[in-house]
mmCIF file of C-alpha atoms and ligand atoms in Angstrom:
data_model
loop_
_atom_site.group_PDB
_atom_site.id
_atom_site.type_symbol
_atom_site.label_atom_id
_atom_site.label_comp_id
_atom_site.label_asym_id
_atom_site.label_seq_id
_atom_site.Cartn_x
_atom_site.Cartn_y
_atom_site.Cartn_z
ATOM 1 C CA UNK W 1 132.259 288.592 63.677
ATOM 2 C CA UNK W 2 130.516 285.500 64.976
ATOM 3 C CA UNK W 3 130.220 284.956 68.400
ATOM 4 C CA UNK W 4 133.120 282.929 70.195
ATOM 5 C CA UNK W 5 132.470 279.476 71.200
ATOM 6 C CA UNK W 6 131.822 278.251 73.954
ATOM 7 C CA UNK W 7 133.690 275.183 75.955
ATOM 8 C CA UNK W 8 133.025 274.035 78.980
ATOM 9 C CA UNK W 9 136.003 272.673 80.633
ATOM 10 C CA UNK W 10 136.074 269.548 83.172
ATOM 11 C CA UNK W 11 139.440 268.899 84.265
ATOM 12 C CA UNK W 12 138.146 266.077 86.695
ATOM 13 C CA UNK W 13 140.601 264.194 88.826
ATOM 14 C CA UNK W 14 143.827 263.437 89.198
ATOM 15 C CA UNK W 15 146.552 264.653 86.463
ATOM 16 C CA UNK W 16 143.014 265.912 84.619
ATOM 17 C CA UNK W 17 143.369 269.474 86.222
ATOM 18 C CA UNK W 18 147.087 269.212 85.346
ATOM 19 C CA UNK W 19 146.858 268.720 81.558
ATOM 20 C CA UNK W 20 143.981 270.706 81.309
ATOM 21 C CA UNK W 21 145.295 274.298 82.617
ATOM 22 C CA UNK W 22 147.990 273.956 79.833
ATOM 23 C CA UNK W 23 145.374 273.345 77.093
ATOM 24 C CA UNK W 24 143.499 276.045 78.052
ATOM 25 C CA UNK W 25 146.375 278.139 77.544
ATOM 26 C CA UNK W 26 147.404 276.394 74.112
ATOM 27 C CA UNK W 27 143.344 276.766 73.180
ATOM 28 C CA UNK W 28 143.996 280.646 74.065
ATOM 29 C CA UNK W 29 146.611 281.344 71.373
ATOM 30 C CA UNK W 30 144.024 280.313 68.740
ATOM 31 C CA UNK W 31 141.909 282.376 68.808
ATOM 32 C CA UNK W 32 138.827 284.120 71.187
ATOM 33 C CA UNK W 33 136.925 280.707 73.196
ATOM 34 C CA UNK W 34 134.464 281.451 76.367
ATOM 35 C CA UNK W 35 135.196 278.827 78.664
ATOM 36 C CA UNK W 36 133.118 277.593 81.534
ATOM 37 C CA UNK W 37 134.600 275.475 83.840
ATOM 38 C CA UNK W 38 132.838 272.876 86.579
ATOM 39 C CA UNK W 39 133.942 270.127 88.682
ATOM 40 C CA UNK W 40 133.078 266.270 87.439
ATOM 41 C CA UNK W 41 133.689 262.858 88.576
ATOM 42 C CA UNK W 42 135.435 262.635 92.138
ATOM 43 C CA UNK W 43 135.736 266.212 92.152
ATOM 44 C CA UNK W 44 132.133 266.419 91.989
ATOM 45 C CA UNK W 45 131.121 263.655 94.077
ATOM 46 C CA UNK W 46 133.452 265.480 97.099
ATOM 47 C CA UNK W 47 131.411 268.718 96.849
ATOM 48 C CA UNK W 48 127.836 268.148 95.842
ATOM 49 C CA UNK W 49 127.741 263.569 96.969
ATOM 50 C CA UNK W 50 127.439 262.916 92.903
ATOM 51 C CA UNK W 51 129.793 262.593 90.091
ATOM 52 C CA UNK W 52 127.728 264.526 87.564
ATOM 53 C CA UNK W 53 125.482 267.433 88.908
ATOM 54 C CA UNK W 54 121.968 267.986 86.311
ATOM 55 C CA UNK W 55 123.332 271.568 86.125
ATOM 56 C CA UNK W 56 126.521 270.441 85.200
ATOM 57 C CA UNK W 57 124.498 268.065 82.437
ATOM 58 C CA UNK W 58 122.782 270.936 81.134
ATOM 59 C CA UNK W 59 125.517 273.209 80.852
ATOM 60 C CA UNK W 60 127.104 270.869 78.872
ATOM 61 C CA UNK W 61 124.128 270.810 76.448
ATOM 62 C CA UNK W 62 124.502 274.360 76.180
ATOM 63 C CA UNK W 63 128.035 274.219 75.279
ATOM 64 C CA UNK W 64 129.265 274.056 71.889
ATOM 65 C CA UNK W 65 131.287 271.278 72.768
ATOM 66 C CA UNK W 66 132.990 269.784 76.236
ATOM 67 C CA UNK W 67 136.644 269.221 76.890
ATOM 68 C CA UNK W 68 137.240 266.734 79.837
ATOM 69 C CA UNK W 69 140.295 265.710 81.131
ATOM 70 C CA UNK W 70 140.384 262.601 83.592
ATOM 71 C CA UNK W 71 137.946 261.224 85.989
ATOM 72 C CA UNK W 72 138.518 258.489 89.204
ATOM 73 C CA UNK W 73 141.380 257.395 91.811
ATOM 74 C CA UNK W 74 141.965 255.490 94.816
ATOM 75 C CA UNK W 75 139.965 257.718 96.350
ATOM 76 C CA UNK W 76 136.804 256.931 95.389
ATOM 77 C CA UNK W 77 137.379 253.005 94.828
ATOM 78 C CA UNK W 78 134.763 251.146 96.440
ATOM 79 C CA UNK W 79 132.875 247.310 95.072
ATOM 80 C CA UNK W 80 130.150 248.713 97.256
ATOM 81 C CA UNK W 81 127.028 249.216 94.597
ATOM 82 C CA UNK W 82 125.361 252.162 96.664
ATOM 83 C CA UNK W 83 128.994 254.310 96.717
ATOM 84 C CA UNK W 84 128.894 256.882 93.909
ATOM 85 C CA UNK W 85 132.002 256.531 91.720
ATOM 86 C CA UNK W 86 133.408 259.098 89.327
ATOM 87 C CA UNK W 87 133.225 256.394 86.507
ATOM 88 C CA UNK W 88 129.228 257.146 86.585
ATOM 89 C CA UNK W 89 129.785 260.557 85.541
ATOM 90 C CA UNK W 90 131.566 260.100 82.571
ATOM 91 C CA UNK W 91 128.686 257.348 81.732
ATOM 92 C CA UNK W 92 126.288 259.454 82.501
ATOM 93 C CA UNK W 93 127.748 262.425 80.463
ATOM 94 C CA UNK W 94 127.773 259.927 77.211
ATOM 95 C CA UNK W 95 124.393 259.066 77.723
ATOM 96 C CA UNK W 96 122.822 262.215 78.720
ATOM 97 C CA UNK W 97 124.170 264.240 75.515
ATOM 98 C CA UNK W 98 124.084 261.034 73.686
ATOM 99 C CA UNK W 99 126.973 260.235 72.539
ATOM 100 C CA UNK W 100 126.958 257.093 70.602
ATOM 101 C CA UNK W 101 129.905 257.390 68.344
ATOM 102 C CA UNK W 102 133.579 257.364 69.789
ATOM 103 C CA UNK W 103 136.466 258.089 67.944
ATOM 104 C CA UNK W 104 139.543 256.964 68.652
ATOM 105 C CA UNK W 105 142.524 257.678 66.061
ATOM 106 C CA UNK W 106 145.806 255.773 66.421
ATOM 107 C CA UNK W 107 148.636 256.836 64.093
ATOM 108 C CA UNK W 108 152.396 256.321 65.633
ATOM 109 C CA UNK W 109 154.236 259.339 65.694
ATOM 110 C CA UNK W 110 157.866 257.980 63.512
ATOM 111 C CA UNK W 111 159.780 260.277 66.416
ATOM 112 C CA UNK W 112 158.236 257.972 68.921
ATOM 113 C CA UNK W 113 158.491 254.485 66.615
ATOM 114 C CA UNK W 114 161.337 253.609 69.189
ATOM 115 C CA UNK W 115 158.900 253.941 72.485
ATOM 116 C CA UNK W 116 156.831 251.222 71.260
ATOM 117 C CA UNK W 117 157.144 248.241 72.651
ATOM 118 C CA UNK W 118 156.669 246.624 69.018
ATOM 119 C CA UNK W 119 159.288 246.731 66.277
ATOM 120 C CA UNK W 120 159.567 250.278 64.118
ATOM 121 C CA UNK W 121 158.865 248.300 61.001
ATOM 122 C CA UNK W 122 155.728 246.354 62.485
ATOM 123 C CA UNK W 123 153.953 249.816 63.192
ATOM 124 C CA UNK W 124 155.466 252.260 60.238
ATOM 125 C CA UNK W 125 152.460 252.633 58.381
ATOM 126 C CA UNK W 126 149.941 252.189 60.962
ATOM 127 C CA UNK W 127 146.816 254.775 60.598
ATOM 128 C CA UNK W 128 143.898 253.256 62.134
ATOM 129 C CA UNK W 129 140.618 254.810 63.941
ATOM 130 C CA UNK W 130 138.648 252.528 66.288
ATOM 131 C CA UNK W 131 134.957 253.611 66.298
ATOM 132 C CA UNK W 132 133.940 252.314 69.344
ATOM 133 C CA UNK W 133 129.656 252.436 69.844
ATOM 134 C CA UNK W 134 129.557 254.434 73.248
ATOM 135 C CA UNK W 135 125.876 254.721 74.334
ATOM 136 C CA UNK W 136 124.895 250.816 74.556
ATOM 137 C CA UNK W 137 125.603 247.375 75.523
ATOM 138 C CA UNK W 138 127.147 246.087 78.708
ATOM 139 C CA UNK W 139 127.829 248.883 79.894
ATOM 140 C CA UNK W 140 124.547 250.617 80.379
ATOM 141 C CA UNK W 141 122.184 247.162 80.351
ATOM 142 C CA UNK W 142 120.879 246.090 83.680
ATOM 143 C CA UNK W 143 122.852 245.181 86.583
ATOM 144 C CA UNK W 144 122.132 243.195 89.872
ATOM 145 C CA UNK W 145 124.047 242.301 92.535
ATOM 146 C CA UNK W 146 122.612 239.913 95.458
ATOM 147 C CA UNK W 147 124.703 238.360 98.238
ATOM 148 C CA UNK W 148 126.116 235.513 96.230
ATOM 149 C CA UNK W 149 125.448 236.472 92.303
ATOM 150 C CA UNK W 150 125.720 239.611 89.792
ATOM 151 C CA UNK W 151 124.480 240.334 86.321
ATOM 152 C CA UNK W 152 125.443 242.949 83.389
ATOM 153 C CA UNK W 153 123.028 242.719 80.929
ATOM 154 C CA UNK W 154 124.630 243.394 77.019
ATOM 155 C CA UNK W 155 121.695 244.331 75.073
ATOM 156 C CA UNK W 156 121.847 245.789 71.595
ATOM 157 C CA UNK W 157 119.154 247.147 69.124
ATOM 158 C CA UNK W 158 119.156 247.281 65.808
ATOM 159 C CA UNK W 159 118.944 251.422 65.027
ATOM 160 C CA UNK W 160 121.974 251.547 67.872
ATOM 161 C CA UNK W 161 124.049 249.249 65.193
ATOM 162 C CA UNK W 162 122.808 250.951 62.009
ATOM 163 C CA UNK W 163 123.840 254.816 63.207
ATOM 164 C CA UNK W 164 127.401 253.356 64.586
ATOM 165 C CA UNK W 165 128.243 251.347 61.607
ATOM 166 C CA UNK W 166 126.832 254.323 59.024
ATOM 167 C CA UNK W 167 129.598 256.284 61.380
ATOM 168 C CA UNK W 168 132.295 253.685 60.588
ATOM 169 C CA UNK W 169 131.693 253.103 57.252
ATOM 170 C CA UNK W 170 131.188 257.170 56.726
ATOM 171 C CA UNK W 171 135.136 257.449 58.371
ATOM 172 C CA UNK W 172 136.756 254.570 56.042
ATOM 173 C CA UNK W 173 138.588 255.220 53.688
ATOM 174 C CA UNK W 174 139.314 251.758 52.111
ATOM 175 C CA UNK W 175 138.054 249.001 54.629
ATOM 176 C CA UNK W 176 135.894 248.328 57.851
ATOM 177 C CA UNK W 177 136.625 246.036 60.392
ATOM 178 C CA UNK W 178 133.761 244.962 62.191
ATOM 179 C CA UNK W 179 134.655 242.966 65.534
ATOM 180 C CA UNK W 180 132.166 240.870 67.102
ATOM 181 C CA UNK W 181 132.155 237.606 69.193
ATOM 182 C CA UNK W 182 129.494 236.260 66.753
ATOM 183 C CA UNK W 183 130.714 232.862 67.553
ATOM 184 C CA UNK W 184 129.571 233.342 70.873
ATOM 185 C CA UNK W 185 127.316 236.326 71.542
ATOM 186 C CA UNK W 186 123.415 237.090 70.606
ATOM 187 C CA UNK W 187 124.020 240.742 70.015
ATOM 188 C CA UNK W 188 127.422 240.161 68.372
ATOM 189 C CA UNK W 189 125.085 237.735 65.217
ATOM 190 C CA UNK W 190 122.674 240.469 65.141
ATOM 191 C CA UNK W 191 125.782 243.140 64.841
ATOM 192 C CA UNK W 192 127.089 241.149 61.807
ATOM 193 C CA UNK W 193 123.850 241.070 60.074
ATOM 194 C CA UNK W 194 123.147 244.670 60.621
ATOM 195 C CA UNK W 195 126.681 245.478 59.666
ATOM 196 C CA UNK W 196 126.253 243.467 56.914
ATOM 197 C CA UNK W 197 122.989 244.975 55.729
ATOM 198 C CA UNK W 198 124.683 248.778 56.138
ATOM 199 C CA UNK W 199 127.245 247.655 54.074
ATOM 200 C CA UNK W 200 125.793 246.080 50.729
ATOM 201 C CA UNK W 201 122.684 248.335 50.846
ATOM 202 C CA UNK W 202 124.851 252.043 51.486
ATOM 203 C CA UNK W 203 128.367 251.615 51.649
ATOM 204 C CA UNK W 204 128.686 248.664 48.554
ATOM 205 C CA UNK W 205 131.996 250.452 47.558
ATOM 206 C CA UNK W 206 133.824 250.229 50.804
ATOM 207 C CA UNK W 207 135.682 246.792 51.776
ATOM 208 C CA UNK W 208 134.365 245.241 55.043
ATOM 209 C CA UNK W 209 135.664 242.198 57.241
ATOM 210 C CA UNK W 210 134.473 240.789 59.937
ATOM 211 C CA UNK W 211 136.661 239.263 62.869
ATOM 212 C CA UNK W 212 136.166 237.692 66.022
ATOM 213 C CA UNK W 213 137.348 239.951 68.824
ATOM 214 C CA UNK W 214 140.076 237.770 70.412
ATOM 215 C CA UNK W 215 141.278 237.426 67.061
ATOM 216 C CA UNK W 216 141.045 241.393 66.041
ATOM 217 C CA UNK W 217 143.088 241.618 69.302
ATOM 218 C CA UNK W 218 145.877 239.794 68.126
ATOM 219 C CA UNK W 219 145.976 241.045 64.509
ATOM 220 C CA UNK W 220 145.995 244.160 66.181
ATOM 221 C CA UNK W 221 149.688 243.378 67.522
ATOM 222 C CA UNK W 222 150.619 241.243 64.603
ATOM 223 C CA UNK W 223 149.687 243.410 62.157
ATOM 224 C CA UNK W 224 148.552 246.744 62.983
ATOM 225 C CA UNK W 225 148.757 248.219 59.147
ATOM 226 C CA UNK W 226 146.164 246.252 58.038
ATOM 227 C CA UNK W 227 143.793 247.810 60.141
ATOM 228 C CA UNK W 228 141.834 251.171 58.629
ATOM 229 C CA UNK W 229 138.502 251.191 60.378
ATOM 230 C CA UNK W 230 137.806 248.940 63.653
ATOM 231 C CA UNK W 231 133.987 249.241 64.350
ATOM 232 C CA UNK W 232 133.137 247.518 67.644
ATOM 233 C CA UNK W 233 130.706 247.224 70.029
ATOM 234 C CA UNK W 234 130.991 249.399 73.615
ATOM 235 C CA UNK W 235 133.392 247.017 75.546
ATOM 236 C CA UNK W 236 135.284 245.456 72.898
ATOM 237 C CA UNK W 237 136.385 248.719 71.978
ATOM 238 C CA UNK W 238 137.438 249.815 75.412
ATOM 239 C CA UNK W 239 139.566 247.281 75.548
ATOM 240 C CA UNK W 240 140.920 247.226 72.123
ATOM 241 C CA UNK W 241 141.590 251.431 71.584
ATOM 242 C CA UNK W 242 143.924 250.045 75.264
ATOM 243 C CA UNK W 243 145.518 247.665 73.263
ATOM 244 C CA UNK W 244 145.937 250.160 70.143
ATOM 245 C CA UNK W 245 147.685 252.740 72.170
ATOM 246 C CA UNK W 246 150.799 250.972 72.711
ATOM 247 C CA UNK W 247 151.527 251.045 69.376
ATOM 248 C CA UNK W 248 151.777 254.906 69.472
ATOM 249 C CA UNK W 249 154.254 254.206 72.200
ATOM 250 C CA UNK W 250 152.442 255.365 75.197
ATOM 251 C CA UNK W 251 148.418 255.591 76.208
ATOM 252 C CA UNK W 252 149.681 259.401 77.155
ATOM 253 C CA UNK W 253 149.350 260.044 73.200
ATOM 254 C CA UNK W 254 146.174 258.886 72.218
ATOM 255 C CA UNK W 255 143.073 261.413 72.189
ATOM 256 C CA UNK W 256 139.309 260.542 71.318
ATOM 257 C CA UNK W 257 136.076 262.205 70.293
ATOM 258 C CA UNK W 258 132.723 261.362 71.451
ATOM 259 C CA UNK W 259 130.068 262.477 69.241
ATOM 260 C CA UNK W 260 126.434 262.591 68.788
ATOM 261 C CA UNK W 261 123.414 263.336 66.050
ATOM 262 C CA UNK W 262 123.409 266.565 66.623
ATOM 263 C CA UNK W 263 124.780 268.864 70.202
ATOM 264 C CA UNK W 264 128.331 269.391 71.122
ATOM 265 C CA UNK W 265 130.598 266.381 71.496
ATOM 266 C CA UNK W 266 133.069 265.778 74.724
ATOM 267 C CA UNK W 267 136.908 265.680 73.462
ATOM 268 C CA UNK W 268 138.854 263.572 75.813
ATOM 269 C CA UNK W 269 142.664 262.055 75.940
ATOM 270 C CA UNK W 270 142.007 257.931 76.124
ATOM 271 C CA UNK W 271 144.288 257.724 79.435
ATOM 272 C CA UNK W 272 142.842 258.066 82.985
ATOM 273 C CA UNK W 273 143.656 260.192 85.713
ATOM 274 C CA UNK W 274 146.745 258.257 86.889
ATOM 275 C CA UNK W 275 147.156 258.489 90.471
ATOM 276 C CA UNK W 276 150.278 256.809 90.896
ATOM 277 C CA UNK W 277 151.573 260.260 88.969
ATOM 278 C CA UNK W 278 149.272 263.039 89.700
ATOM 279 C CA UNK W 279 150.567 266.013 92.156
ATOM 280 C CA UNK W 280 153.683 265.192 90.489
ATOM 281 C CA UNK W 281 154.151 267.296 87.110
ATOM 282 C CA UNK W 282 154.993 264.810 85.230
ATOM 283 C CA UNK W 283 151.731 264.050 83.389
ATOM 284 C CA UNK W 284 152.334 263.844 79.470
ATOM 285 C CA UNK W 285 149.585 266.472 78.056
ATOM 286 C CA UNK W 286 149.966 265.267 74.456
ATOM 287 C CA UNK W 287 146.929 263.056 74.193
ATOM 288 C CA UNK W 288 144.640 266.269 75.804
ATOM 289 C CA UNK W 289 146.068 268.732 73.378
ATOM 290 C CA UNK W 290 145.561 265.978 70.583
ATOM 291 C CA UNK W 291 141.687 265.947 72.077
ATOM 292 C CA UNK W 292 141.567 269.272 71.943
ATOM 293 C CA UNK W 293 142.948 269.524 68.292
ATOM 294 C CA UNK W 294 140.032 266.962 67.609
ATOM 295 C CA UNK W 295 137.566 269.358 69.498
ATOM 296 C CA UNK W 296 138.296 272.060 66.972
ATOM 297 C CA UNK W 297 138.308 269.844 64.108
ATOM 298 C CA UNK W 298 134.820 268.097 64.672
ATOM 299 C CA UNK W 299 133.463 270.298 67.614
ATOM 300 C CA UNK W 300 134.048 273.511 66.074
ATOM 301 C CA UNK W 301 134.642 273.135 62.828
ATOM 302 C CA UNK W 302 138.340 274.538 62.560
ATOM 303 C CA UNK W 303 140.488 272.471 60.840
ATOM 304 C CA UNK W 304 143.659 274.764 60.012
ATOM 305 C CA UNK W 305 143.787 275.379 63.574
ATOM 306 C CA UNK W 306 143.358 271.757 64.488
ATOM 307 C CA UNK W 307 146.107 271.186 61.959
ATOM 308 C CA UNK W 308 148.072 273.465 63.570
ATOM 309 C CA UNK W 309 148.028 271.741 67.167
ATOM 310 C CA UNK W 310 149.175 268.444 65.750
ATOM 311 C CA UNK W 311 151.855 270.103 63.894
ATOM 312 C CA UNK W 312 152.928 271.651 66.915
ATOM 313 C CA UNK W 313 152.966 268.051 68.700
ATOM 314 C CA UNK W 314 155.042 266.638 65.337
ATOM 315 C CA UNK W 315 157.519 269.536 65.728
ATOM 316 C CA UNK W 316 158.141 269.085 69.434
ATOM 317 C CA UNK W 317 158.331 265.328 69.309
ATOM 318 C CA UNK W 318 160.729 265.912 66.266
ATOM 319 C CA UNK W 319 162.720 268.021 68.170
ATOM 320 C CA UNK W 320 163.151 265.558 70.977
ATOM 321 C CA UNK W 321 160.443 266.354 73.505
ATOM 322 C CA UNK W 322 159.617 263.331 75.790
ATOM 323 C CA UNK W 323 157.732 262.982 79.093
ATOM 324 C CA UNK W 324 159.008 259.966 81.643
ATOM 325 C CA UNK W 325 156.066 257.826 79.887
ATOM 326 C CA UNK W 326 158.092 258.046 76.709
ATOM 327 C CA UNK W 327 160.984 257.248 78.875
ATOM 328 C CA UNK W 328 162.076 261.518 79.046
ATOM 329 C CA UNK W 329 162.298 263.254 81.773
ATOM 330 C CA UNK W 330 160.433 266.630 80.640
ATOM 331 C CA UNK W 331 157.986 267.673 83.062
ATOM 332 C CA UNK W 332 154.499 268.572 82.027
ATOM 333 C CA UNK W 333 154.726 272.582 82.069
ATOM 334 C CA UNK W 334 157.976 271.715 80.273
ATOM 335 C CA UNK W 335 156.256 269.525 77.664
ATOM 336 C CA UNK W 336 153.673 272.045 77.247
ATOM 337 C CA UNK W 337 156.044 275.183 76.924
ATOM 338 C CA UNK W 338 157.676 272.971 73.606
ATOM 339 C CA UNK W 339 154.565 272.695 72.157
ATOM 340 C CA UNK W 340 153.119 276.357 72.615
ATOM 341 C CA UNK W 341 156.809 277.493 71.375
ATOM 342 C CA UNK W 342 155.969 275.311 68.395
ATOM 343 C CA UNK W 343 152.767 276.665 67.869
HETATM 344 C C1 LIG Y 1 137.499 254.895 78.535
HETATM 345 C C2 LIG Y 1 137.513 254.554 79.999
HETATM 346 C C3 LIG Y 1 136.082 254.526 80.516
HETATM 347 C C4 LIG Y 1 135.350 253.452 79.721
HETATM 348 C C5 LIG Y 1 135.952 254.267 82.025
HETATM 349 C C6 LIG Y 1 136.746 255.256 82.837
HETATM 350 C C7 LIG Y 1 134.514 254.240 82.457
HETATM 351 O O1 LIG Y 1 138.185 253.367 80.220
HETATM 352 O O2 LIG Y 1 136.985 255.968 78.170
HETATM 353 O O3 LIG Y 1 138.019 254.096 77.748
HETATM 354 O O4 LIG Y 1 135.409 252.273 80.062
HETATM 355 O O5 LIG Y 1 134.687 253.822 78.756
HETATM 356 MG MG1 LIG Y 2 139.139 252.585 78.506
#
């Protein structure tokens, strides 16, 4: 026998603990997991004044991989620079285990084709994965703020852009889609020369485009099938995997991995901790079982049972299963009863 595995668990804030409990539960009918679970984000900054504690860092690099559920709300809010926010957690989670590589499937359910807000025919087809770089550019360059002015620096290097795009490419199974603001941006020219340079000298075999991002974004609507692989740089790919989730119908469906060289990943559902609906029950816990199906896939190596969450998910959407984000009325422990039924 090998030894279980071992998952640390941060539910986080706001519908976070309430999806999470379920998946524990779902995680428990596969098999024999150790989990360890600690508070993050808001959670965190209540009890110990910071949203990620070093020993809750370093008993995440212990873990074989990390399952987190939500982090933030109203709470916390603040434009004050010195105020700790929950956000800083998560940022400092992806940093500290060094997670440069997000994954972020989208693939419509057909049983949910009519909670889209685009046309069933526009989306049947759609299969895409945005791999979003997670470890650089605005987001972690310098920022100053002085009474009257504020900076974010974006600052990209070429080995960050090699090891992202060798991820892309590595995930594609006919093209790449590399989005940039080349027309614009210094790092986005010296993303489409590196991407370039991945491509012809490893990956000659694999198509590749390249598209400005305001453009990508409205592709993205106008043609979402096209799409295989979206490679993108930190921010573009927030903002785009946003965008990409409405075509599955609801952000409450989409889960993502966050991966690294080497070390355990953190497996997380796309959607925040929505406020406006946590204490309520009505959270839809698809998009964290999905993450968790992704955590045994690439965390843990077990596919079958990975394959056997989604299938789970397929069944109970097939069977009619929708929470009041789909425009149901099933209630999360509801919702999460169908899909352990299913299981
Ligand atoms: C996401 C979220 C985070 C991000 C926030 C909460 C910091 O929007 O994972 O997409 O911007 O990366
Ligand atoms: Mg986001």
């Amino acid at each position: 026998m090998t030894r279980a595995a071992h998952i640390v668990i941060l539910p986080g804030d706001g519908i976070g603990p309430e999806i999470m409990a379920p998946t524990v539960e779902l995680l428990r009918r596969l098999g024999s997991f150790e989990f360890e679970e600690h508070r993050f984000g808001g959670a965190s900054i209540d009890a110990h004044g910071v949203p990620l504690t070093d020993e809750v860092l370093a008993a995440a690099r212990r873990a074989d991989a990390v399952l987190l559920g939500a982090v933030g709300g109203p709470r916390w809010e603040s434009t004050d620079p010195g105020r700790p926010r929950p956000e800083q957690g998560l940022l400092g989670l992806r940093k500290g285990l060094q997670l440069y590589a997000n994954l972020r499937p989208v693939k419509p359910f057909p049983a949910l084709y009519g909670a889209s807000p685009l046309r069933p025919e526009l989306i049947d087809g759609t299969d895409l994965l945005v791999v979003r770089e997670l470890t650089g550019g605005i987001y972690f360059g310098a920022k100053q703020r002085t009474a009257d002015r504020a900076s974010d620096v974006c600052e990209y290097t070429v080995a960050e852009i090699e090891r992202i795009a060798r991820t892309a490419f590595r995930s594609a199974r006919s093209r790449v889609s590399s989005v940039d603001k080349a027309n614009v941006l210094e790092t986005s020219r010296l993303w489409r020369e590196v991407v370039r340079r991945v491509h012809s000298q490893e990956f000659p075999q694999v198509e590749v485009e390249h598209v400005l991002v305001d453009n990508a974004a409205m592709q993205l609507l106008a043609a979402p099938r096209h799409f295989d692989v979206i490679l993108t740089e930190n921010m573009f790919g927030d903002i785009l995997s946003d965008e990409a989730a409405m075509i599955t119908g609801s952000i409450g469906m989409l889960p993502s991995a966050s991966l690294g060289a080497d070390g355990p990943g953190v497996f997380e559902p796309v959607h925040g901790s929505a406020p406006d609906i946590a204490g309520r029950g009505i959270a839809n816990p698809l998009a964290m079982f999905l993450s968790a199906a992704m955590m045994l896939e690439h965390g843990l190596g077990l596919a079958s049972e990975a394959a056997a969450v989604e299938s789970a998910v397929h069944r109970a959407l097939d069977a009619g299963l929708r929470t009041p984000d789909l425009g149901g009325d099933a209630s999360t422990s509801g919702a999460s009863r169908v899909v352990l039924d299913n299981l």
